[in-house]
Coordinates of C-alpha atoms in Angstrom, one line a residue:
Chain A
M23 CA 141.9 9.8 93.1
Q24 CA 138.4 10.1 93.1
E25 CA 136.2 12.7 91.9
K26 CA 136.6 16.1 93.0
I27 CA 133.1 17.4 95.0
L28 CA 134.4 20.7 95.6
E29 CA 136.9 22.9 94.3
V30 CA 137.9 26.1 96.0
D31 CA 139.6 28.2 93.4
G32 CA 141.9 31.4 94.9
L33 CA 138.8 32.4 97.8
C34 CA 139.3 35.7 98.9
T35 CA 137.1 36.7 102.2
Q36 CA 137.2 40.3 103.1
F37 CA 135.5 41.6 106.0
R38 CA 134.3 45.2 105.9
T39 CA 135.1 47.2 109.1
E40 CA 134.9 50.2 110.2
R41 CA 138.9 50.6 109.3
G42 CA 138.1 49.3 105.6
L43 CA 138.4 46.0 104.4
L44 CA 140.0 43.5 106.0
K45 CA 141.2 40.2 104.2
A46 CA 141.0 37.2 106.5
I47 CA 141.1 35.3 103.3
D48 CA 143.9 35.7 101.2
G49 CA 144.0 33.7 97.9
V50 CA 142.8 30.0 99.0
S51 CA 142.5 26.9 96.6
F52 CA 141.6 23.8 97.5
D53 CA 140.1 20.5 96.4
V54 CA 138.1 18.2 98.6
Y55 CA 137.4 14.6 96.9
R56 CA 134.3 11.9 97.1
G57 CA 134.8 10.1 100.2
E58 CA 138.3 11.6 101.4
M59 CA 138.8 13.7 104.6
L60 CA 140.5 16.8 104.5
G61 CA 141.9 17.7 107.8
I62 CA 142.4 21.9 107.8
V63 CA 144.5 22.8 110.7
G64 CA 145.8 26.2 112.3
E65 CA 146.0 28.1 115.4
S66 CA 143.3 30.2 116.5
G67 CA 142.5 33.0 113.8
C68 CA 144.1 31.3 110.7
G69 CA 141.1 31.5 108.7
K70 CA 140.1 28.0 108.6
S71 CA 136.5 28.5 110.1
V72 CA 136.1 31.9 107.8
T73 CA 137.0 29.6 105.1
S74 CA 134.6 26.9 106.1
Q75 CA 131.5 29.9 106.6
S76 CA 132.7 31.3 103.3
I77 CA 131.6 28.4 101.5
L78 CA 128.5 28.2 102.7
R79 CA 128.4 31.7 102.2
L80 CA 127.1 32.3 105.9
Y81 CA 128.1 35.6 106.4
D82 CA 126.5 38.7 105.6
E83 CA 127.1 40.1 101.8
K84 CA 124.9 43.2 101.9
R85 CA 126.8 44.6 104.8
L86 CA 129.8 42.7 106.1
V87 CA 131.6 40.6 103.7
K88 CA 132.7 40.5 100.2
Y89 CA 134.0 37.2 98.5
S90 CA 136.1 36.7 95.6
G91 CA 137.6 33.6 93.8
E92 CA 135.5 31.0 92.8
I93 CA 133.9 27.8 94.7
R94 CA 132.7 25.0 92.4
F95 CA 130.4 22.7 93.4
E96 CA 128.4 20.0 91.0
G97 CA 129.7 22.4 88.3
K98 CA 128.5 25.7 89.8
N99 CA 130.2 28.6 90.8
L100 CA 128.6 28.9 94.2
F101 CA 129.6 33.1 94.5
D102 CA 127.2 33.1 91.1
I103 CA 123.8 31.6 92.1
P104 CA 121.5 33.3 93.6
M105 CA 120.8 32.9 97.5
K106 CA 117.5 30.5 96.9
Q107 CA 119.6 28.1 95.3
M108 CA 121.8 28.7 98.0
R109 CA 119.8 27.8 100.4
Q110 CA 119.0 24.6 98.5
I111 CA 122.5 23.6 98.7
R112 CA 123.2 24.1 102.4
G113 CA 122.0 21.4 104.7
E114 CA 121.1 19.2 101.2
K115 CA 124.2 18.8 99.9
I116 CA 126.8 20.9 102.1
S117 CA 126.6 20.4 105.4
M118 CA 128.5 21.9 108.5
V119 CA 129.0 20.7 112.4
F120 CA 129.9 23.5 115.0
Q121 CA 132.0 23.5 117.7
D122 CA 129.9 24.1 120.5
A123 CA 126.9 22.0 120.3
L124 CA 125.1 23.4 123.5
S125 CA 124.6 26.9 122.1
S126 CA 124.5 25.5 118.4
L127 CA 121.2 23.6 119.1
N128 CA 118.5 26.3 119.3
P129 CA 117.6 26.2 123.0
V130 CA 114.1 26.5 123.1
F131 CA 113.0 23.3 120.4
T132 CA 113.4 19.9 120.8
V133 CA 116.1 18.0 119.5
G134 CA 113.8 16.0 117.3
N135 CA 112.3 18.9 116.1
Q136 CA 115.5 20.6 114.7
I137 CA 116.2 17.1 112.7
V138 CA 112.9 17.3 111.6
E139 CA 112.8 21.1 110.3
S140 CA 116.3 19.9 107.7
L141 CA 114.2 17.2 106.3
R142 CA 111.2 19.0 106.1
I143 CA 113.0 22.1 103.8
H144 CA 115.0 19.6 101.9
R145 CA 113.0 16.3 101.7
K146 CA 110.0 17.7 101.5
L147 CA 108.6 14.7 103.8
S148 CA 105.4 14.5 105.6
K149 CA 105.7 15.4 109.3
K150 CA 105.2 11.7 110.4
E151 CA 107.7 10.7 107.8
A152 CA 109.9 13.5 109.0
E153 CA 109.9 11.9 112.8
E154 CA 110.6 8.3 111.6
K155 CA 113.7 9.4 110.0
A156 CA 114.5 11.9 112.9
V157 CA 114.2 8.8 114.7
K158 CA 116.5 6.5 112.7
M159 CA 119.2 9.5 111.8
L160 CA 119.1 9.8 115.8
E161 CA 119.5 6.0 116.1
L162 CA 122.2 6.1 113.4
V163 CA 124.5 8.8 115.4
G164 CA 124.3 6.0 118.5
I165 CA 122.4 7.9 120.6
P166 CA 120.4 5.2 122.7
D167 CA 116.6 5.4 123.1
P168 CA 116.3 7.9 120.7
R169 CA 112.5 7.8 120.6
R170 CA 112.5 9.3 123.9
R171 CA 115.7 11.7 123.2
F172 CA 113.4 12.6 120.2
Y173 CA 111.1 15.0 122.3
Q174 CA 114.1 16.4 124.5
Y175 CA 115.6 19.8 124.2
P176 CA 119.2 20.3 123.5
F177 CA 119.8 21.2 127.5
E178 CA 118.2 17.7 128.9
L179 CA 121.5 15.9 126.4
S180 CA 125.0 15.5 127.8
G181 CA 127.3 17.0 125.9
G182 CA 129.4 14.0 123.7
M183 CA 124.9 13.5 122.9
R184 CA 124.7 17.2 121.7
Q185 CA 127.3 17.1 119.7
R186 CA 126.0 13.6 118.2
V187 CA 122.7 15.1 117.5
M188 CA 124.3 18.0 115.3
I189 CA 125.7 15.3 113.5
A190 CA 122.1 13.8 113.2
V191 CA 121.1 17.2 112.2
A192 CA 123.7 17.5 109.5
L193 CA 123.2 14.5 108.2
A194 CA 119.8 14.1 107.9
C195 CA 119.6 15.0 104.2
S196 CA 122.9 12.7 103.2
P197 CA 125.0 15.3 102.4
R198 CA 127.9 15.2 99.9
L199 CA 130.2 17.2 101.7
L200 CA 130.2 17.7 106.1
I201 CA 132.4 20.9 106.9
A202 CA 132.9 19.9 110.5
D203 CA 134.0 23.1 112.5
E204 CA 136.1 21.8 115.7
P205 CA 133.7 19.4 116.2
T206 CA 135.4 18.1 119.4
T207 CA 136.8 21.2 120.8
A208 CA 134.2 21.4 123.6
L209 CA 134.2 17.7 124.7
D210 CA 136.0 15.7 127.0
V211 CA 138.9 13.2 125.5
T212 CA 137.0 10.2 125.8
I213 CA 134.0 11.8 124.0
Q214 CA 136.5 13.5 121.1
A215 CA 137.6 10.2 120.2
Q216 CA 133.6 8.8 120.2
I217 CA 133.1 11.7 118.1
M218 CA 135.5 11.6 115.7
D219 CA 135.2 7.8 114.9
L220 CA 131.5 8.7 114.6
I221 CA 132.5 11.2 112.2
V222 CA 135.1 8.7 110.6
D223 CA 131.9 6.0 110.4
M224 CA 129.7 8.1 108.7
N225 CA 132.6 9.4 106.4
R226 CA 132.8 5.9 105.3
R227 CA 129.0 4.5 105.1
M228 CA 127.9 7.7 103.3
D229 CA 131.1 7.6 100.9
M230 CA 130.7 11.8 101.7
G231 CA 133.9 13.8 101.6
V232 CA 134.7 15.7 104.9
M233 CA 136.6 18.9 105.8
L234 CA 137.7 18.5 109.0
I235 CA 138.7 21.8 111.2
T236 CA 140.9 21.5 113.9
H237 CA 144.1 22.6 115.9
D238 CA 144.1 19.2 116.9
L239 CA 147.4 17.7 115.2
A240 CA 146.8 14.4 116.9
V241 CA 143.2 13.9 115.7
V242 CA 144.1 15.0 112.1
A243 CA 146.8 12.2 112.0
E244 CA 144.2 9.3 113.1
T245 CA 141.4 10.2 110.7
C246 CA 141.9 12.3 107.7
S247 CA 144.1 11.6 104.2
R248 CA 145.1 15.0 103.4
V249 CA 145.9 18.0 105.1
I250 CA 146.3 22.1 104.7
V251 CA 147.9 23.7 106.8
M252 CA 146.7 27.9 107.2
Y253 CA 148.5 31.0 108.5
L254 CA 147.1 33.9 108.5
G255 CA 144.3 33.6 105.9
Q256 CA 146.7 31.4 103.5
I257 CA 147.6 27.8 102.9
V258 CA 151.0 28.1 103.7
E259 CA 151.5 23.7 103.3
E260 CA 149.4 20.8 102.2
G261 CA 150.1 17.3 101.3
S262 CA 148.9 14.0 102.3
V263 CA 148.9 13.1 106.2
D264 CA 152.0 10.8 105.8
D265 CA 154.3 13.7 103.9
I266 CA 153.6 16.7 106.6
F267 CA 153.9 14.4 109.4
D268 CA 156.9 12.5 108.4
R269 CA 158.6 15.5 106.2
P270 CA 156.7 18.8 107.2
A271 CA 158.7 21.6 104.8
H272 CA 157.2 24.8 106.2
P273 CA 158.3 25.9 109.7
Y274 CA 155.0 27.0 111.1
T275 CA 153.7 22.9 110.0
K276 CA 156.8 21.9 112.2
G277 CA 156.5 24.0 114.8
L278 CA 153.0 23.2 115.1
I279 CA 154.1 19.3 115.0
E280 CA 156.9 19.9 117.6
A281 CA 154.1 21.7 119.9
V282 CA 152.2 18.6 120.3
P283 CA 153.5 17.1 124.1
K284 CA 154.8 13.4 123.4
M285 CA 153.8 11.1 126.1
D286 CA 158.0 9.4 125.9
G287 CA 159.2 13.2 125.6
D288 CA 162.1 14.8 128.3
R289 CA 159.2 16.2 130.7
S290 CA 162.4 17.9 132.2
R291 CA 162.1 19.8 129.0
R292 CA 159.8 22.4 128.4
L293 CA 157.1 22.1 126.0
H294 CA 157.9 23.3 122.3
Q295 CA 156.0 26.5 121.4
I296 CA 155.6 28.8 118.2
D297 CA 157.1 32.7 119.3
G298 CA 155.0 35.3 119.4
T299 CA 151.4 35.3 118.3
V300 CA 149.1 35.0 115.6
P301 CA 149.3 39.1 114.2
L302 CA 146.0 41.2 113.8
L303 CA 144.6 40.8 110.2
S304 CA 145.0 44.6 110.5
Q305 CA 149.0 44.5 110.8
I306 CA 149.6 41.6 108.5
P307 CA 153.5 41.7 107.4
S308 CA 154.8 41.9 104.0
G309 CA 156.6 39.5 102.5
C310 CA 155.8 36.0 104.4
R311 CA 153.4 36.5 106.9
F312 CA 155.6 34.2 108.7
A313 CA 158.3 35.8 108.7
P314 CA 158.4 37.4 112.4
R315 CA 158.0 34.6 114.2
C316 CA 160.1 32.2 111.8
P317 CA 163.0 31.2 113.7
Y318 CA 164.9 30.7 110.0
A319 CA 163.8 34.3 108.2
S320 CA 165.9 35.8 105.9
E321 CA 165.8 39.3 104.6
R322 CA 164.4 38.0 101.6
C323 CA 161.6 36.2 103.7
R324 CA 160.4 39.8 105.2
K325 CA 160.1 41.7 101.7
E326 CA 158.9 39.2 98.8
M327 CA 155.7 36.8 99.3
P328 CA 156.5 32.7 98.5
E329 CA 154.4 31.4 96.2
L330 CA 152.8 28.0 97.0
K331 CA 155.3 25.5 95.4
T332 CA 154.9 21.6 94.9
I333 CA 158.0 20.1 96.2
G334 CA 156.5 16.6 96.1
A335 CA 153.9 14.0 95.0
T336 CA 151.0 15.4 97.1
Q337 CA 153.4 18.0 98.6
K338 CA 153.3 21.9 98.2
V339 CA 154.6 24.4 100.1
R340 CA 154.7 28.3 100.8
C341 CA 158.9 29.2 101.9
H342 CA 161.9 30.7 100.3
C343 CA 164.0 28.4 102.3
V344 CA 162.2 24.9 101.0
T345 CA 163.1 23.8 97.5
E346 CA 167.0 22.8 97.5
E347 CA 167.3 22.0 100.9
Q348 CA 163.9 20.2 100.8
G349 CA 165.8 17.4 98.8
K350 CA 168.2 17.2 101.3
E351 CA 166.2 17.0 104.3
A352 CA 163.9 14.5 102.8
Chain B
M28 CA 104.8 21.6 133.6
R29 CA 101.9 21.6 135.8
K30 CA 104.6 21.2 138.9
F31 CA 106.1 24.1 137.8
I32 CA 102.7 26.5 137.6
V33 CA 101.4 24.8 140.9
K34 CA 104.8 26.1 142.3
R35 CA 104.5 29.9 141.0
V36 CA 101.1 29.9 141.7
L37 CA 101.4 29.0 145.1
S38 CA 104.0 31.5 145.6
V39 CA 101.5 34.6 145.1
I40 CA 100.1 33.9 148.6
P41 CA 102.9 35.2 151.0
V42 CA 103.1 38.0 148.9
L43 CA 100.0 38.8 148.6
I44 CA 99.7 39.1 152.3
V45 CA 102.3 41.5 152.9
V46 CA 101.1 43.8 150.6
S47 CA 97.7 43.8 151.7
V48 CA 99.6 44.6 155.3
V49 CA 101.4 47.7 153.5
I50 CA 98.2 48.8 151.9
F51 CA 96.4 48.7 155.4
L52 CA 98.8 50.3 157.1
L53 CA 99.7 52.7 154.6
V54 CA 96.1 53.8 154.5
H55 CA 95.5 54.1 158.2
L56 CA 98.7 55.8 159.0
V57 CA 98.4 58.5 157.0
P58 CA 97.0 61.9 158.8
G59 CA 93.2 62.7 158.2
D60 CA 90.0 61.0 159.6
P61 CA 87.8 59.8 157.5
A62 CA 85.0 60.2 159.6
A63 CA 85.8 64.2 160.4
A64 CA 86.2 64.3 156.7
M65 CA 82.6 62.8 156.3
L66 CA 80.8 64.7 159.0
G67 CA 82.6 67.8 157.7
D68 CA 83.6 71.1 159.5
M69 CA 80.8 71.7 161.8
A70 CA 80.5 68.4 163.4
S71 CA 81.1 68.2 167.2
A72 CA 83.7 65.8 168.6
E73 CA 81.0 63.5 169.9
D74 CA 79.3 63.0 166.9
I75 CA 82.8 62.4 165.1
A76 CA 83.7 59.5 168.0
A77 CA 80.1 58.3 167.5
L78 CA 80.9 57.5 163.5
R79 CA 84.4 56.5 164.5
A80 CA 82.9 54.0 167.2
K81 CA 80.3 52.8 163.7
M82 CA 82.6 52.4 161.5
G83 CA 84.8 50.6 163.6
L84 CA 88.2 53.2 163.7
D85 CA 88.2 53.1 167.3
R86 CA 89.3 49.4 167.2
P87 CA 92.8 48.5 167.6
L88 CA 94.7 48.2 164.4
I89 CA 95.3 44.6 164.2
E90 CA 91.6 44.0 164.5
Q91 CA 90.5 46.3 162.4
Y92 CA 92.9 44.6 159.4
F93 CA 90.9 41.3 160.0
V94 CA 87.9 42.7 159.8
W95 CA 89.0 44.4 156.8
I96 CA 90.4 40.7 155.0
I97 CA 87.5 39.1 156.3
N98 CA 85.1 40.8 154.5
M99 CA 87.2 41.3 151.6
F100 CA 86.8 37.7 151.4
K101 CA 83.1 38.1 151.5
G102 CA 82.7 40.6 148.6
D103 CA 82.6 43.4 151.0
F104 CA 85.0 46.1 150.5
G105 CA 82.9 48.8 152.5
N106 CA 80.9 51.4 152.1
S107 CA 82.4 54.7 150.1
V108 CA 83.0 57.2 152.8
A109 CA 81.8 59.9 150.2
N110 CA 78.7 58.9 149.6
G111 CA 77.5 55.5 151.1
E112 CA 77.5 53.4 148.0
P113 CA 79.4 50.0 148.4
V114 CA 83.1 50.1 147.6
L115 CA 82.9 47.0 145.1
S116 CA 79.7 48.9 142.9
V117 CA 81.6 52.0 143.0
V118 CA 85.2 50.7 141.7
I119 CA 83.7 48.5 139.0
S120 CA 81.8 51.3 137.8
H121 CA 85.3 53.1 137.4
L122 CA 87.1 49.6 136.3
M123 CA 85.7 49.7 132.6
P124 CA 87.1 52.8 131.1
T125 CA 90.6 52.0 132.5
V126 CA 90.7 48.6 131.3
S127 CA 89.5 49.7 127.9
L128 CA 91.9 52.3 127.7
A129 CA 95.2 50.2 129.1
L130 CA 94.2 47.2 126.7
Y131 CA 93.7 49.6 123.8
A132 CA 97.0 51.3 124.8
L133 CA 99.1 48.0 124.8
I134 CA 97.2 46.4 121.7
I135 CA 98.7 49.9 119.9
A136 CA 102.3 49.7 121.8
A137 CA 103.1 45.3 121.1
L138 CA 101.7 46.0 116.9
I139 CA 104.0 48.8 116.8
A140 CA 107.1 47.9 118.8
I141 CA 107.4 44.3 118.1
P142 CA 107.3 44.3 114.3
M143 CA 109.8 47.5 114.1
G144 CA 111.9 46.1 117.1
M145 CA 112.5 42.9 114.8
A146 CA 112.9 45.2 111.7
A147 CA 115.2 47.2 113.4
A148 CA 117.5 44.4 114.6
Q149 CA 117.4 42.5 111.2
K150 CA 118.6 45.6 109.5
K151 CA 120.8 47.0 112.2
G152 CA 122.6 49.9 111.3
T153 CA 120.2 50.8 108.3
V154 CA 117.7 53.8 107.8
I155 CA 114.9 51.8 109.8
D156 CA 117.0 50.8 112.8
H157 CA 117.8 55.1 112.9
V158 CA 113.8 55.8 113.1
V159 CA 113.3 53.3 115.7
T160 CA 116.3 54.0 117.9
V161 CA 115.0 58.0 117.9
C162 CA 111.7 57.0 118.3
S163 CA 112.3 54.8 121.2
L164 CA 113.9 57.1 122.9
A165 CA 111.8 60.1 122.4
G166 CA 109.4 57.5 123.5
V167 CA 111.5 56.7 126.8
S168 CA 112.5 60.4 127.7
L169 CA 108.6 62.0 126.8
P170 CA 106.1 62.3 129.9
S171 CA 102.4 61.1 129.0
F172 CA 100.7 63.6 130.2
L173 CA 103.0 66.5 128.0
L174 CA 102.7 64.1 124.8
G175 CA 98.6 64.0 125.7
L176 CA 98.8 67.5 125.8
F177 CA 100.7 67.5 121.9
L178 CA 98.0 65.0 120.8
M179 CA 95.1 66.9 122.0
L180 CA 96.6 70.3 120.5
L181 CA 97.0 68.8 117.5
F182 CA 94.1 65.9 116.8
S183 CA 91.4 67.9 118.4
V184 CA 91.8 71.4 118.3
R185 CA 93.4 71.5 115.0
L186 CA 92.7 68.8 112.8
R187 CA 89.0 68.3 115.0
L188 CA 89.8 64.3 114.2
F189 CA 89.2 63.5 118.1
P190 CA 87.1 64.7 120.7
V191 CA 89.1 67.0 123.6
S192 CA 88.2 65.2 126.4
G193 CA 85.6 63.0 127.9
Y194 CA 84.9 59.9 127.5
T195 CA 81.9 57.6 125.6
E196 CA 80.5 53.9 126.8
M197 CA 81.1 51.6 125.1
S198 CA 77.4 51.2 124.5
E199 CA 77.1 54.1 123.0
G200 CA 78.9 52.3 120.0
L201 CA 82.5 50.9 119.1
V202 CA 83.1 53.7 117.2
Q203 CA 82.4 56.5 119.2
H204 CA 84.2 55.0 122.3
L205 CA 87.1 53.9 120.7
R206 CA 87.1 57.3 119.0
S207 CA 87.1 58.8 122.4
I208 CA 90.1 56.7 124.2
T209 CA 92.2 56.8 121.2
L210 CA 94.4 60.0 121.9
P211 CA 94.8 59.1 125.4
A212 CA 95.5 55.0 124.3
I213 CA 98.4 57.0 122.2
A214 CA 100.0 58.6 125.1
L215 CA 99.3 56.2 127.2
G216 CA 101.1 53.5 125.0
F217 CA 103.8 55.9 123.2
M218 CA 106.1 55.4 126.2
N219 CA 105.0 51.3 126.5
A220 CA 105.8 51.0 122.6
A221 CA 109.1 52.6 123.0
L222 CA 110.2 50.4 125.8
M223 CA 109.0 47.3 124.0
M224 CA 110.9 48.4 120.7
R225 CA 114.2 48.8 122.7
M226 CA 114.0 45.2 124.1
T227 CA 112.5 43.4 121.2
R228 CA 115.5 45.3 119.3
A229 CA 117.7 44.4 121.6
S230 CA 117.2 41.0 122.3
M231 CA 116.9 40.2 118.3
L232 CA 120.0 41.7 117.9
E233 CA 121.8 39.2 120.5
V234 CA 119.8 36.1 119.3
L235 CA 120.6 36.8 115.7
N236 CA 124.6 36.8 116.6
S237 CA 124.0 33.7 118.3
D238 CA 125.3 30.1 116.8
Y239 CA 122.2 28.8 116.6
I240 CA 121.3 30.9 114.1
K241 CA 123.9 30.6 112.4
M242 CA 123.5 26.7 112.4
A243 CA 119.7 27.5 111.3
R244 CA 121.4 29.1 108.3
A245 CA 123.6 26.3 107.7
K246 CA 120.7 23.9 107.6
G247 CA 119.0 26.2 104.5
V248 CA 116.4 27.4 106.8
K249 CA 114.6 30.7 104.8
E250 CA 115.3 33.9 106.0
K251 CA 111.7 34.5 107.0
W252 CA 111.4 31.8 109.6
I253 CA 115.2 32.4 111.1
L254 CA 113.5 35.6 112.3
G255 CA 110.0 34.6 112.9
K256 CA 110.9 31.3 114.4
H257 CA 114.1 30.6 115.3
A258 CA 115.2 34.2 116.7
F259 CA 111.6 35.3 118.2
K260 CA 110.6 32.3 120.2
N261 CA 114.3 33.2 122.1
A262 CA 113.9 36.6 121.7
L263 CA 110.0 36.1 123.2
V264 CA 111.0 35.9 127.1
T265 CA 112.6 39.5 127.2
V266 CA 109.8 40.7 125.1
I267 CA 107.1 38.9 127.6
T268 CA 108.7 40.8 130.4
V269 CA 108.8 44.3 129.0
F270 CA 105.1 43.3 127.8
G271 CA 104.2 42.2 131.6
Q272 CA 105.9 45.4 132.5
S273 CA 104.0 47.6 130.5
I274 CA 100.4 46.3 131.2
V275 CA 101.7 47.4 135.0
H276 CA 102.6 50.6 134.0
A277 CA 99.4 50.9 131.8
L278 CA 97.4 50.6 134.7
A279 CA 99.2 53.3 137.0
G280 CA 100.0 55.3 134.3
A281 CA 96.1 55.8 133.6
A282 CA 95.7 58.1 136.4
V283 CA 97.8 60.9 134.7
V284 CA 96.1 60.4 131.7
E285 CA 92.9 60.3 132.6
S286 CA 92.6 63.1 134.9
L287 CA 94.1 64.8 131.6
F288 CA 91.6 63.5 129.2
A289 CA 88.9 63.9 132.0
I290 CA 88.3 59.6 131.7
P291 CA 86.2 58.6 134.4
G292 CA 88.8 55.6 135.3
L293 CA 89.7 54.0 138.2
G294 CA 93.2 56.4 138.1
Q295 CA 90.7 59.2 138.3
L296 CA 88.9 57.7 141.3
M297 CA 91.8 56.8 143.4
V298 CA 93.4 60.6 142.6
N299 CA 89.9 62.0 143.8
S300 CA 89.2 59.1 146.9
I301 CA 92.5 60.0 148.5
G302 CA 91.5 63.7 148.5
R303 CA 88.6 62.8 150.6
R304 CA 90.2 59.9 152.8
D305 CA 87.9 57.9 151.0
Y306 CA 89.7 55.0 153.1
Y307 CA 87.8 52.0 152.0
V308 CA 87.8 52.8 148.4
I309 CA 91.5 53.4 148.6
Q310 CA 92.1 50.9 150.1
A311 CA 90.2 48.3 147.7
I312 CA 91.9 50.4 144.3
V313 CA 95.3 50.1 145.6
M314 CA 95.0 46.2 146.8
L315 CA 92.9 45.4 143.4
I316 CA 96.0 47.5 141.3
A317 CA 98.8 45.1 143.6
V318 CA 96.6 42.1 142.9
F319 CA 96.8 42.8 139.2
N320 CA 100.6 43.3 139.3
V321 CA 101.5 39.9 141.1
L322 CA 99.0 38.0 139.2
I323 CA 100.4 39.5 135.9
N324 CA 103.9 38.7 137.1
M325 CA 102.8 35.0 137.8
L326 CA 101.3 34.8 134.3
I327 CA 104.3 36.4 132.9
D328 CA 106.8 33.5 134.7
I329 CA 104.3 30.8 133.7
L330 CA 104.6 31.9 130.1
Y331 CA 108.7 32.1 130.5
G332 CA 108.1 28.3 131.4
V333 CA 106.3 27.9 127.9
V334 CA 107.9 29.9 125.9
D335 CA 111.6 28.3 127.2
P336 CA 111.9 24.6 128.2
R337 CA 114.7 25.4 130.3
V338 CA 112.9 27.5 133.2
R339 CA 110.5 24.9 133.3
I340 CA 112.9 22.3 135.2
R341 CA 113.9 24.7 138.0

């Protein structure tokens, strides 16, 4: 396997609220390797975005959030370094692309300006050099007539264009890790495919690790090599894309995969859905967190929290029902 | 951008026409006869009628209106009924104190309010935030004449730092001039400061929660740039609006504060002129304030366009 660029070890992210601390992320550990595309999937409210924003320490640590665990990047624990160093890593070594490009690009600055800013902060380029480089970045992400677009404002571009601009901003300093937080959710299907192609292309060209956060399993199946499935702030299953899609072990993963509509499915049948909704963080069930929605839940599941255990070469799962049966099922 | 400005400037014309008609009608339909007022109680009906004819008051209203408008364009606002002086020179002689006072009040307000509002937004929920919130609530609730009296009592009567009332011209020394209008400026500016503070805080809070601020942080932008550049430019639209309102408020509110501190400004002139039914002076002042109001609003609209590129397109 390739070198690890990011190691997340026992990450807990707790939010301070009026009713005490709420644990949004509970002991999440995973690695990201150089040049790989790692998919993180789960329903809304499962902690995918919180995980990614915790990596960059984007939450207000004085008032809002309490982190524990370790995030190691280039030999340093990101939670130990001062904010000044953290700022140097943000945008330079680890970049982020957000869901909605219209609200994530500053409406009152030109798109060129927003790429230049990144370059000026991290690369200390002169204004002229930074502008040249920014135009090149716009070209690289597939924006036609980049010199003209450079002087336009985000609202003057189409949705797909804006997402390309955001990718250009994120990649301006050739980061080692790109965190893409639902980069295609706000886009049309055709544009989605284009943007995913662009991300995959950049991933290969720049040899950077990509963490793709999404609830779109089809996108993960097509682009990623490994997948992490999250539920209520925990990893419930992880493994290679092949393993997870061919032999999903966790009932939640199975539910997610079955919930994807199929072209050749029986049209008269209702689409599959996972019963219930993701509980609030203040009402986390004891025992297995998925138990209240799980069709296979037993008494043990409701009382005792399962550990994340290895069940194959790449696959790990957090479920009491697996282990012995896994052999039979696979 | 040029097209946007031209469009905005042209849109002012119909507004001004309506405003001039309303002002003219208001003044002329209010009971009281300037000719009678000028000649005093002892005047005979014939004398009054003669003066009315001389002043053109016997002619149809519509004719009077056009005469007024046309003369105004020639720079002739008529003569004051009270002392026969040209209205223009009367107004100009009272203009300086008001402009000086309003400007001073606005500068004090803006210098205090904008940084305080920004600080309160950034440090939401802390002591600074609470202080700002309480101050702005007090500022909005406290009428300027009451605040003026308190200030007078404390700083002039007790501490003897400032004159109790009266006005010193700028030609007699800047320090003396500023001393004479400091208390009135605070009295006048406090409410505006309070409004500005609230609005700055509110719009900064909204902006600071937005995705593009998160994005800027994820890019590694320093916190002071996030606040001063990314957030402030977005919050500026609201701040400009409040600032524009404050300019208009300051001019209108000056009447009260000027009376309280005996400052011979436009506000005082207007109050006195209404008392003596000095038609031409009232018309001129109200028109001046209205024109000013419209121009300020126009300027603010244009500034929106400068700050926010999305406004220019419409």
